Amino acid sequence: MDFRLTARQQELKGTARRLTDLVMKYEEDCEENNGLPPQAHDAIRVAVLDSGLQAVNMPAEWGGAGLSIFEQAVVQQELGRLTGALWDMVWRPANALRFCTPEQRERFLVPVIRGERRDCYAVTEPEAGSDPQNLSTTATRTSGGHWSLDGEKWFVTVGDHADFLIVLAAAGDERAPTLFLVDKDTPGVEMTRVPRFMHTFVYEHPEFTFTDVRVPDGAVLGGIGEGYDITRSWFTEERLMIAARTIGAAERALELAREWAVERRQFGSRIADFQLIQGMLADCAVDIAVNRAYTHQVAWEVTEGTVDRKTAHAKAAIAKLAASEASGRVVDRCLQIFGGRGYDRSYPVERLYRELRVDRIWEGTSEIQRLIVAGELIKRGTGVLQLPAA
Ligand SMILES: Cc1cc2nc3c(=O)[nH]c(=O)nc-3n(C[C@H](O)[C@H](O)[C@H](O)COP(=O)(O)OP(=O)(O)OC[C@H]3O[C@@H](n4cnc5c(N)ncnc54)[C@H](O)[C@@H]3O)c2cc1C
């Protein structure tokens, strides 16, 4: 076994860190103004293209960075250091867009890869969250050979900034779960509410309604009835990227808390000399070290193809569950080490504390991850815990 990063992985990590450091300069502006002005978006877009880290999950022949899952995890871990969800400005198109036909690819995916358009994914509904099969949004065949979409979608991340949506709807009399590519300016698409959430996110998560939204057959992404399978097939990657980002966030929080602990003096000593503070620092290091190792292991296994699809799915659920919960504990302790300052929004640990909370909710809640892991254990045994043999 060799756990060292290769020269290429090390170089990618360095490139991602340089981009992260550059984007970090916008954090306070984002926090104070709940977002960034257009000039900042333009500047960051240029920086992303210069770094070559645009669309890390898309093949180089389409203009993406064409990175392996392990390499993507290395990059996401660095970007996860950012607050304000500025990591999301380093665009990673929805993996579902790989199912584009050649025509759809030219119109939707390639411009997203270039940073000229932006996608968003609309699955969740008021009555369909953890159970997306309960969806109410419908796609009905019209006499003109089009589809008419009707329904409501919630929590659409980047919905304010995106110019098209990938919408999951029950198509036809069979209610076949199907994804549709819908330009946001199509008549009948309305952004109805932009809720304020706990975190300050550079983009919003608006709610949309769809009222007799007419789209052609060419808007179907990946085939009628393929909607769930396409969405589910990317959970492994998405969850591993969440695990990687939360670990990056926890690393930054611990670096800041450690620096603070050795500088801050109370009762005539550095607070780092108090054993209760030392205990918190040590627990943070343990949470990070163990979860980083496991996330790297699973990302490596997926890259090398040493695991079957179901095992990879369960291992990614373990990684997402463990890393998001451990990183949440880390930022909580780091905030505590900062005392009252840790509660001040101008301190990154405070922002990380608010921001990491959602990682236990989106892309499947912690409870859903536990159900996946338990289901795998019960149906297929404890093989999910095995390391690959040579
Ligand atoms: C900031 C943010 C951004 C988001 N972005 C997007 C997006 O871009 N696109 C999108 O489609 N969705 C998005 N979501 C939605 C997100 O994926 C859902 O919130 C999540 O899947 C949970 O669904 P829910 O909120 O309806 O909760 P519910 O499903 O109603 O769950 C409520 C509680 O019940 C628990 N629960 C549910 N079922 C079970 C069960 N079987 N056993 C045990 N416990 C259970 C849950 O774990 C949770 O604790 C986003 C959410 C947030 C908060």
Short mmCIF file of C-alpha atoms and ligand atoms in Angstrom, two decimals:
data_model
loop_
_atom_site.label_atom_id
_atom_site.label_comp_id
_atom_site.label_asym_id
_atom_site.label_seq_id
_atom_site.Cartn_x
_atom_site.Cartn_y
_atom_site.Cartn_z
CA MET A 1 0.00 0.00 0.00
CA ASP A 2 1.14 3.52 -0.80
CA PHE A 3 -0.89 6.33 0.71
CA ARG A 4 1.19 9.16 -0.77
CA LEU A 5 -0.33 11.49 -3.32
CA THR A 6 1.28 11.11 -6.75
CA ALA A 7 3.08 14.08 -8.30
CA ARG A 8 0.00 14.80 -10.43
CA GLN A 9 -2.36 14.62 -7.43
CA GLN A 10 -0.02 16.85 -5.45
CA GLU A 11 0.01 19.35 -8.30
CA LEU A 12 -3.81 19.31 -8.50
CA LYS A 13 -4.01 19.87 -4.77
CA GLY A 14 -1.68 22.86 -5.10
CA THR A 15 -3.69 24.32 -7.99
CA ALA A 16 -6.93 23.86 -6.03
CA ARG A 17 -5.39 25.49 -2.95
CA ARG A 18 -4.19 28.50 -4.97
CA LEU A 19 -7.66 28.93 -6.46
CA THR A 20 -9.21 28.52 -2.98
CA ASP A 21 -6.91 31.19 -1.54
CA LEU A 22 -7.80 33.58 -4.35
CA VAL A 23 -11.56 33.04 -3.95
CA MET A 24 -11.26 33.30 -0.15
CA LYS A 25 -10.72 37.05 -0.52
CA TYR A 26 -14.41 37.38 -1.39
CA GLU A 27 -15.73 35.65 1.74
CA GLU A 28 -16.44 38.69 3.88
CA ASP A 29 -18.10 40.56 1.01
CA CYS A 30 -20.33 37.53 0.45
CA GLU A 31 -21.26 37.31 4.13
CA GLU A 32 -21.94 41.03 4.51
CA ASN A 33 -23.96 41.38 1.32
CA ASN A 34 -25.54 37.91 1.12
CA GLY A 35 -23.90 37.26 -2.24
CA LEU A 36 -21.39 38.84 -4.60
CA PRO A 37 -21.68 41.58 -7.25
CA PRO A 38 -21.48 40.67 -10.97
CA GLN A 39 -17.85 41.88 -11.22
CA ALA A 40 -16.82 39.36 -8.56
CA HIS A 41 -18.64 36.56 -10.39
CA ASP A 42 -16.81 37.56 -13.59
CA ALA A 43 -13.41 37.69 -11.86
CA ILE A 44 -13.89 34.29 -10.22
CA ARG A 45 -15.08 32.77 -13.49
CA VAL A 46 -11.84 33.90 -15.16
CA ALA A 47 -9.80 32.52 -12.24
CA VAL A 48 -11.57 29.15 -12.47
CA LEU A 49 -10.88 28.91 -16.21
CA ASP A 50 -7.24 29.94 -15.67
CA SER A 51 -6.85 27.20 -13.05
CA GLY A 52 -8.20 24.52 -15.41
CA LEU A 53 -10.52 23.29 -12.62
CA GLN A 54 -13.77 24.06 -14.46
CA ALA A 55 -16.15 21.09 -14.68
CA VAL A 56 -13.76 18.68 -12.98
CA ASN A 57 -16.33 15.90 -13.45
CA MET A 58 -16.64 16.26 -17.23
CA PRO A 59 -14.39 14.71 -19.89
CA ALA A 60 -11.57 16.79 -21.33
CA GLU A 61 -12.86 16.23 -24.87
CA TRP A 62 -15.98 18.27 -23.94
CA GLY A 63 -13.89 20.98 -22.27
CA GLY A 64 -13.97 19.69 -18.68
CA ALA A 65 -10.97 18.98 -16.48
CA GLY A 66 -11.59 15.23 -16.89
CA LEU A 67 -10.49 14.25 -13.39
CA SER A 68 -10.89 10.82 -11.78
CA ILE A 69 -13.09 10.50 -8.70
CA PHE A 70 -10.04 10.45 -6.46
CA GLU A 71 -8.64 13.57 -8.13
CA GLN A 72 -12.01 15.30 -7.83
CA ALA A 73 -12.05 14.48 -4.11
CA VAL A 74 -8.58 16.02 -3.73
CA VAL A 75 -9.83 19.22 -5.40
CA GLN A 76 -13.11 19.35 -3.46
CA GLN A 77 -11.27 18.91 -0.18
CA GLU A 78 -9.36 22.14 -0.85
CA LEU A 79 -12.44 24.03 -2.07
CA GLY A 80 -14.34 22.91 1.03
CA ARG A 81 -12.20 25.36 3.03
CA LEU A 82 -14.24 28.22 1.57
CA THR A 83 -17.15 29.84 3.39
CA GLY A 84 -20.19 31.38 1.71
CA ALA A 85 -20.30 28.16 -0.36
CA LEU A 86 -17.86 29.88 -2.68
CA TRP A 87 -16.74 26.37 -3.61
CA ASP A 88 -19.92 26.23 -5.69
CA MET A 89 -18.57 29.01 -7.93
CA VAL A 90 -16.03 26.47 -9.20
CA TRP A 91 -18.73 24.94 -11.30
CA ARG A 92 -19.28 21.22 -11.51
CA PRO A 93 -22.19 20.55 -13.87
CA ALA A 94 -24.83 18.05 -12.72
CA ASN A 95 -23.56 14.59 -13.58
CA ALA A 96 -26.97 13.85 -15.12
CA LEU A 97 -25.97 16.11 -18.03
CA ARG A 98 -23.68 13.33 -19.24
CA PHE A 99 -26.90 11.79 -20.56
CA CYS A 100 -27.38 14.68 -23.02
CA THR A 101 -27.86 13.79 -26.68
CA PRO A 102 -25.22 15.40 -28.95
CA GLU A 103 -27.66 18.26 -29.70
CA GLN A 104 -28.49 18.77 -26.02
CA ARG A 105 -24.79 18.66 -25.19
CA GLU A 106 -24.05 21.57 -27.53
CA ARG A 107 -26.97 23.62 -26.23
CA PHE A 108 -26.78 22.85 -22.50
CA LEU A 109 -23.71 21.01 -21.28
CA VAL A 110 -20.83 22.52 -23.29
CA PRO A 111 -21.81 26.13 -22.39
CA VAL A 112 -22.02 25.07 -18.71
CA ILE A 113 -18.56 23.53 -18.91
CA ARG A 114 -17.26 26.81 -20.37
CA GLY A 115 -18.91 28.77 -17.57
CA GLU A 116 -21.29 30.52 -19.97
CA ARG A 117 -24.50 28.88 -18.72
CA ARG A 118 -25.49 27.37 -15.39
CA ASP A 119 -27.66 24.40 -14.52
CA CYS A 120 -29.66 23.57 -11.40
CA TYR A 121 -31.37 20.35 -10.31
CA ALA A 122 -35.01 20.40 -9.26
CA VAL A 123 -36.13 17.14 -7.67
CA THR A 124 -37.43 18.02 -4.17
CA GLU A 125 -41.06 19.07 -3.72
CA PRO A 126 -43.15 20.08 -0.71
CA GLU A 127 -44.35 16.47 -0.31
CA ALA A 128 -41.37 14.67 -1.88
CA GLY A 129 -38.11 15.03 0.04
CA SER A 130 -36.36 11.91 1.29
CA ASP A 131 -38.98 10.01 -0.70
CA PRO A 132 -38.69 11.52 -4.21
CA GLN A 133 -41.02 8.82 -5.56
CA ASN A 134 -43.88 10.79 -4.02
CA LEU A 135 -43.51 13.47 -6.67
CA SER A 136 -46.51 15.51 -7.83
CA THR A 137 -44.97 17.40 -10.75
CA THR A 138 -46.42 15.99 -13.95
CA ALA A 139 -45.48 16.03 -17.64
CA THR A 140 -48.50 15.61 -19.90
CA ARG A 141 -48.44 14.98 -23.65
CA THR A 142 -50.07 17.85 -25.56
CA SER A 143 -51.81 17.64 -28.91
CA GLY A 144 -48.93 19.57 -30.50
CA GLY A 145 -46.44 16.78 -29.64
CA HIS A 146 -44.98 18.74 -26.73
CA TRP A 147 -44.89 18.05 -23.01
CA SER A 148 -46.68 20.28 -20.57
CA LEU A 149 -45.09 20.48 -17.10
CA ASP A 150 -47.11 21.37 -14.00
CA GLY A 151 -45.97 21.32 -10.40
CA GLU A 152 -43.77 22.87 -7.76
CA LYS A 153 -40.09 22.41 -6.79
CA TRP A 154 -38.35 23.52 -3.61
CA PHE A 155 -34.77 24.13 -2.45
CA VAL A 156 -33.40 24.55 -5.99
CA THR A 157 -29.74 25.37 -5.33
CA VAL A 158 -28.37 27.98 -7.77
CA GLY A 159 -31.95 28.43 -9.06
CA ASP A 160 -31.54 32.22 -8.89
CA HIS A 161 -28.38 32.25 -10.99
CA ALA A 162 -28.98 29.29 -13.32
CA ASP A 163 -30.53 29.77 -16.72
CA PHE A 164 -31.95 26.28 -17.07
CA LEU A 165 -33.35 23.63 -14.75
CA ILE A 166 -33.21 19.85 -14.80
CA VAL A 167 -36.72 19.00 -13.62
CA LEU A 168 -37.92 15.60 -12.41
CA ALA A 169 -41.55 14.97 -13.39
CA ALA A 170 -43.97 12.06 -13.64
CA ALA A 171 -44.46 11.70 -17.40
CA GLY A 172 -47.64 10.52 -19.11
CA ASP A 173 -50.35 8.21 -17.84
CA GLU A 174 -47.70 5.75 -16.57
CA ARG A 175 -46.24 8.53 -14.38
CA ALA A 176 -42.79 7.52 -15.60
CA PRO A 177 -40.15 9.48 -13.61
CA THR A 178 -38.39 11.58 -16.23
CA LEU A 179 -35.88 14.45 -16.31
CA PHE A 180 -36.57 17.48 -18.51
CA LEU A 181 -34.21 20.28 -19.54
CA VAL A 182 -36.18 23.49 -19.06
CA ASP A 183 -34.91 26.99 -19.89
CA LYS A 184 -35.77 29.26 -16.99
CA ASP A 185 -37.32 31.86 -19.29
CA THR A 186 -39.84 29.35 -20.71
CA PRO A 187 -43.39 30.75 -20.20
CA GLY A 188 -45.01 29.24 -17.09
CA VAL A 189 -41.78 28.92 -15.07
CA GLU A 190 -41.98 31.16 -12.02
CA MET A 191 -39.55 31.67 -9.16
CA THR A 192 -42.06 32.12 -6.35
CA ARG A 193 -40.04 32.38 -3.14
CA VAL A 194 -36.41 32.81 -2.16
CA PRO A 195 -36.20 31.64 1.48
CA ARG A 196 -33.37 32.78 3.74
CA PHE A 197 -31.50 29.77 5.09
CA MET A 198 -29.21 29.27 8.06
CA HIS A 199 -26.06 29.61 5.95
CA THR A 200 -25.00 32.49 3.77
CA PHE A 201 -24.68 30.87 0.37
CA VAL A 202 -23.35 32.79 -2.61
CA TYR A 203 -26.35 31.52 -4.58
CA GLU A 204 -29.94 31.02 -3.38
CA HIS A 205 -32.18 27.97 -3.12
CA PRO A 206 -35.48 29.28 -4.51
CA GLU A 207 -38.84 27.64 -4.97
CA PHE A 208 -40.36 27.35 -8.44
CA THR A 209 -43.80 26.68 -9.85
CA PHE A 210 -44.42 25.24 -13.31
CA THR A 211 -47.75 26.05 -14.95
CA ASP A 212 -48.40 24.52 -18.37
CA VAL A 213 -44.70 24.82 -19.23
CA ARG A 214 -44.39 23.60 -22.84
CA VAL A 215 -41.20 21.78 -23.80
CA PRO A 216 -40.45 19.63 -26.87
CA ASP A 217 -39.50 15.94 -26.93
CA GLY A 218 -35.92 17.10 -27.31
CA ALA A 219 -36.06 18.35 -23.70
CA VAL A 220 -36.20 14.81 -22.28
CA LEU A 221 -32.86 14.02 -20.62
CA GLY A 222 -31.79 10.38 -20.84
CA GLY A 223 -35.11 8.82 -21.80
CA ILE A 224 -38.65 8.53 -20.48
CA GLY A 225 -38.76 6.71 -17.12
CA GLU A 226 -35.02 7.09 -16.49
CA GLY A 227 -35.29 9.97 -14.03
CA TYR A 228 -34.71 8.12 -10.74
CA ASP A 229 -32.03 5.84 -12.12
CA ILE A 230 -30.05 8.74 -13.54
CA THR A 231 -30.38 10.75 -10.32
CA ARG A 232 -29.49 7.76 -8.13
CA SER A 233 -26.57 6.64 -10.27
CA TRP A 234 -24.57 9.73 -9.25
CA PHE A 235 -25.19 9.55 -5.51
CA THR A 236 -21.90 7.73 -4.95
CA GLU A 237 -19.89 10.57 -6.50
CA GLU A 238 -21.94 13.40 -5.03
CA ARG A 239 -21.74 11.97 -1.53
CA LEU A 240 -18.00 11.40 -1.76
CA MET A 241 -17.56 15.03 -2.83
CA ILE A 242 -19.59 16.19 0.18
CA ALA A 243 -17.40 14.06 2.45
CA ALA A 244 -14.26 15.59 0.90
CA ARG A 245 -15.53 19.17 1.20
CA THR A 246 -16.58 18.80 4.82
CA ILE A 247 -13.14 17.43 5.67
CA GLY A 248 -11.50 20.45 3.99
CA ALA A 249 -13.77 22.73 6.03
CA ALA A 250 -12.87 20.90 9.24
CA GLU A 251 -9.15 21.15 8.44
CA ARG A 252 -9.40 24.91 8.05
CA ALA A 253 -11.42 25.25 11.25
CA LEU A 254 -8.84 23.26 13.21
CA GLU A 255 -5.92 25.27 11.77
CA LEU A 256 -7.63 28.49 12.86
CA ALA A 257 -8.58 27.14 16.30
CA ARG A 258 -5.07 25.84 16.92
CA GLU A 259 -3.53 29.21 15.99
CA TRP A 260 -6.01 30.96 18.27
CA ALA A 261 -5.40 28.54 21.14
CA VAL A 262 -1.65 29.17 21.11
CA GLU A 263 -2.08 32.97 20.89
CA ARG A 264 -4.98 33.67 23.22
CA ARG A 265 -4.08 34.14 26.89
CA GLN A 266 -6.41 33.87 29.89
CA PHE A 267 -5.59 33.34 33.57
CA GLY A 268 -1.98 34.20 32.69
CA SER A 269 -1.54 31.24 30.26
CA ARG A 270 -2.09 30.34 26.65
CA ILE A 271 -5.52 28.70 26.43
CA ALA A 272 -3.69 25.91 24.56
CA ASP A 273 -2.10 25.03 27.90
CA PHE A 274 -5.48 24.15 29.41
CA GLN A 275 -6.15 20.44 29.12
CA LEU A 276 -9.84 20.93 28.36
CA ILE A 277 -8.81 22.92 25.25
CA GLN A 278 -6.19 20.29 24.39
CA GLY A 279 -8.87 17.62 24.53
CA MET A 280 -10.97 19.51 22.00
CA LEU A 281 -7.99 20.03 19.68
CA ALA A 282 -7.09 16.34 19.85
CA ASP A 283 -10.68 15.18 19.21
CA CYS A 284 -10.78 17.43 16.13
CA ALA A 285 -7.55 15.93 14.80
CA VAL A 286 -8.91 12.41 15.33
CA ASP A 287 -12.20 13.18 13.55
CA ILE A 288 -10.35 14.69 10.58
CA ALA A 289 -7.60 12.09 10.26
CA VAL A 290 -9.93 9.09 10.37
CA ASN A 291 -12.53 10.51 8.01
CA ARG A 292 -10.03 11.85 5.51
CA ALA A 293 -8.39 8.42 5.32
CA TYR A 294 -11.70 6.65 4.76
CA THR A 295 -12.94 9.14 2.17
CA HIS A 296 -9.66 8.85 0.27
CA GLN A 297 -9.90 5.06 0.45
CA VAL A 298 -13.41 4.93 -1.03
CA ALA A 299 -12.62 7.57 -3.69
CA TRP A 300 -9.58 5.49 -4.64
CA GLU A 301 -11.65 2.26 -4.75
CA VAL A 302 -14.23 3.88 -7.04
CA THR A 303 -11.49 5.27 -9.28
CA GLU A 304 -9.72 1.91 -9.50
CA GLY A 305 -13.01 0.04 -10.00
CA THR A 306 -12.24 -2.42 -7.20
CA VAL A 307 -15.82 -2.31 -5.84
CA ASP A 308 -19.15 -3.22 -7.41
CA ARG A 309 -21.78 -0.49 -7.78
CA LYS A 310 -23.86 -1.43 -4.73
CA THR A 311 -20.87 -1.72 -2.42
CA ALA A 312 -19.55 1.62 -3.69
CA HIS A 313 -22.95 3.18 -3.00
CA ALA A 314 -22.94 1.90 0.59
CA LYS A 315 -19.30 2.90 1.16
CA ALA A 316 -20.04 6.42 -0.12
CA ALA A 317 -23.00 6.57 2.29
CA ILE A 318 -20.65 5.65 5.16
CA ALA A 319 -18.17 8.33 4.04
CA LYS A 320 -20.82 11.05 3.71
CA LEU A 321 -22.51 10.16 6.99
CA ALA A 322 -19.29 9.88 8.99
CA ALA A 323 -17.45 12.88 7.47
CA SER A 324 -20.38 15.30 7.61
CA GLU A 325 -21.17 14.39 11.22
CA ALA A 326 -17.50 14.39 12.32
CA SER A 327 -16.84 17.73 10.58
CA GLY A 328 -19.89 19.16 12.30
CA ARG A 329 -18.38 18.13 15.65
CA VAL A 330 -15.03 19.66 14.64
CA VAL A 331 -16.44 23.09 13.78
CA ASP A 332 -18.55 23.07 16.93
CA ARG A 333 -15.44 22.50 19.08
CA CYS A 334 -13.41 25.04 17.09
CA LEU A 335 -16.10 27.65 17.61
CA GLN A 336 -15.97 26.90 21.33
CA ILE A 337 -12.19 27.42 21.38
CA PHE A 338 -12.74 30.90 19.91
CA GLY A 339 -15.18 31.74 22.74
CA GLY A 340 -17.39 34.77 22.03
CA ARG A 341 -15.43 35.58 18.87
CA GLY A 342 -16.44 32.19 17.50
CA TYR A 343 -20.02 33.43 17.50
CA ASP A 344 -19.16 36.50 15.39
CA ARG A 345 -20.01 36.20 11.69
CA SER A 346 -16.80 37.90 10.66
CA TYR A 347 -14.89 34.83 11.89
CA PRO A 348 -14.69 31.92 9.40
CA VAL A 349 -15.35 29.29 12.11
CA GLU A 350 -18.76 30.82 12.77
CA ARG A 351 -19.62 30.63 9.07
CA LEU A 352 -18.32 27.07 8.78
CA TYR A 353 -20.42 26.12 11.80
CA ARG A 354 -23.60 27.30 10.07
CA GLU A 355 -22.59 25.99 6.67
CA LEU A 356 -21.70 22.42 7.55
CA ARG A 357 -25.14 21.77 9.03
CA VAL A 358 -26.77 21.26 5.66
CA ASP A 359 -24.31 18.49 4.75
CA ARG A 360 -26.25 16.24 7.13
CA ILE A 361 -29.45 17.03 5.21
CA TRP A 362 -28.92 17.34 1.45
CA GLU A 363 -28.03 14.54 -0.97
CA GLY A 364 -29.81 12.26 1.50
CA THR A 365 -30.11 13.00 5.23
CA SER A 366 -27.96 11.24 7.84
CA GLU A 367 -30.95 9.00 8.56
CA ILE A 368 -31.22 7.99 4.90
CA GLN A 369 -27.46 7.19 4.83
CA ARG A 370 -27.95 4.96 7.90
CA LEU A 371 -30.81 3.17 6.13
CA ILE A 372 -28.58 2.56 3.08
CA VAL A 373 -25.75 1.15 5.22
CA ALA A 374 -28.11 -1.01 7.30
CA GLY A 375 -29.87 -2.24 4.15
CA GLU A 376 -26.53 -3.26 2.63
CA LEU A 377 -25.51 -5.11 5.82
CA ILE A 378 -28.82 -6.95 6.08
CA LYS A 379 -29.14 -7.87 2.39
CA ARG A 380 -25.53 -8.58 1.45
CA GLY A 381 -23.59 -9.10 4.66
CA THR A 382 -20.62 -7.23 6.07
CA GLY A 383 -18.55 -7.24 2.86
CA VAL A 384 -18.95 -3.46 2.69
CA LEU A 385 -16.31 -3.28 5.42
CA GLN A 386 -13.70 -5.22 3.40
CA LEU A 387 -10.68 -3.66 1.79
CA PRO A 388 -10.09 -4.70 -1.84
CA ALA A 389 -7.71 -7.63 -2.30
CA ALA A 390 -4.90 -7.43 -4.87
C1 LIG B 1 -29.95 24.33 1.47
C2 LIG B 1 -30.59 23.19 0.74
C3 LIG B 1 -30.30 23.01 -0.61
C4 LIG B 1 -30.92 21.97 -1.31
N1 LIG B 1 -30.69 21.85 -2.67
C5 LIG B 1 -31.46 20.99 -3.39
C6 LIG B 1 -31.39 20.98 -4.82
O1 LIG B 1 -30.58 21.69 -5.45
N2 LIG B 1 -32.24 20.18 -5.51
C7 LIG B 1 -33.13 19.38 -4.87
O2 LIG B 1 -33.87 18.68 -5.56
N3 LIG B 1 -33.21 19.34 -3.51
C8 LIG B 1 -32.41 20.13 -2.77
N4 LIG B 1 -32.50 20.14 -1.38
C9 LIG B 1 -33.46 19.26 -0.73
C10 LIG B 1 -32.86 18.16 0.11
O3 LIG B 1 -32.30 17.16 -0.69
C11 LIG B 1 -33.97 17.65 1.05
O4 LIG B 1 -34.21 18.68 2.00
C12 LIG B 1 -33.61 16.36 1.73
O5 LIG B 1 -33.57 15.30 0.80
C13 LIG B 1 -34.62 16.00 2.84
O6 LIG B 1 -35.93 16.13 2.40
P1 LIG B 1 -36.99 16.98 3.28
O7 LIG B 1 -36.38 18.30 3.56
O8 LIG B 1 -38.29 16.97 2.58
O9 LIG B 1 -37.11 16.20 4.64
P2 LIG B 1 -38.03 14.92 4.94
O10 LIG B 1 -37.81 13.89 3.90
O11 LIG B 1 -39.41 15.37 5.19
O12 LIG B 1 -37.37 14.40 6.29
C14 LIG B 1 -37.69 14.96 7.57
C15 LIG B 1 -36.97 14.14 8.63
O13 LIG B 1 -37.44 12.78 8.57
C16 LIG B 1 -36.36 11.89 8.38
N5 LIG B 1 -36.79 10.76 7.57
C17 LIG B 1 -37.39 10.76 6.37
N6 LIG B 1 -37.60 9.52 5.94
C18 LIG B 1 -37.12 8.68 6.90
C19 LIG B 1 -37.05 7.28 7.07
N7 LIG B 1 -37.49 6.45 6.13
N8 LIG B 1 -36.51 6.80 8.21
C20 LIG B 1 -36.02 7.62 9.16
N9 LIG B 1 -36.06 8.96 9.07
C21 LIG B 1 -36.60 9.48 7.95
C22 LIG B 1 -35.29 12.71 7.69
O14 LIG B 1 -34.00 12.16 7.85
C23 LIG B 1 -35.45 14.05 8.39
O15 LIG B 1 -34.79 14.01 9.62
C24 LIG B 1 -31.82 21.10 -0.64
C25 LIG B 1 -32.08 21.28 0.73
C26 LIG B 1 -31.48 22.31 1.41
C27 LIG B 1 -31.80 22.50 2.86
#
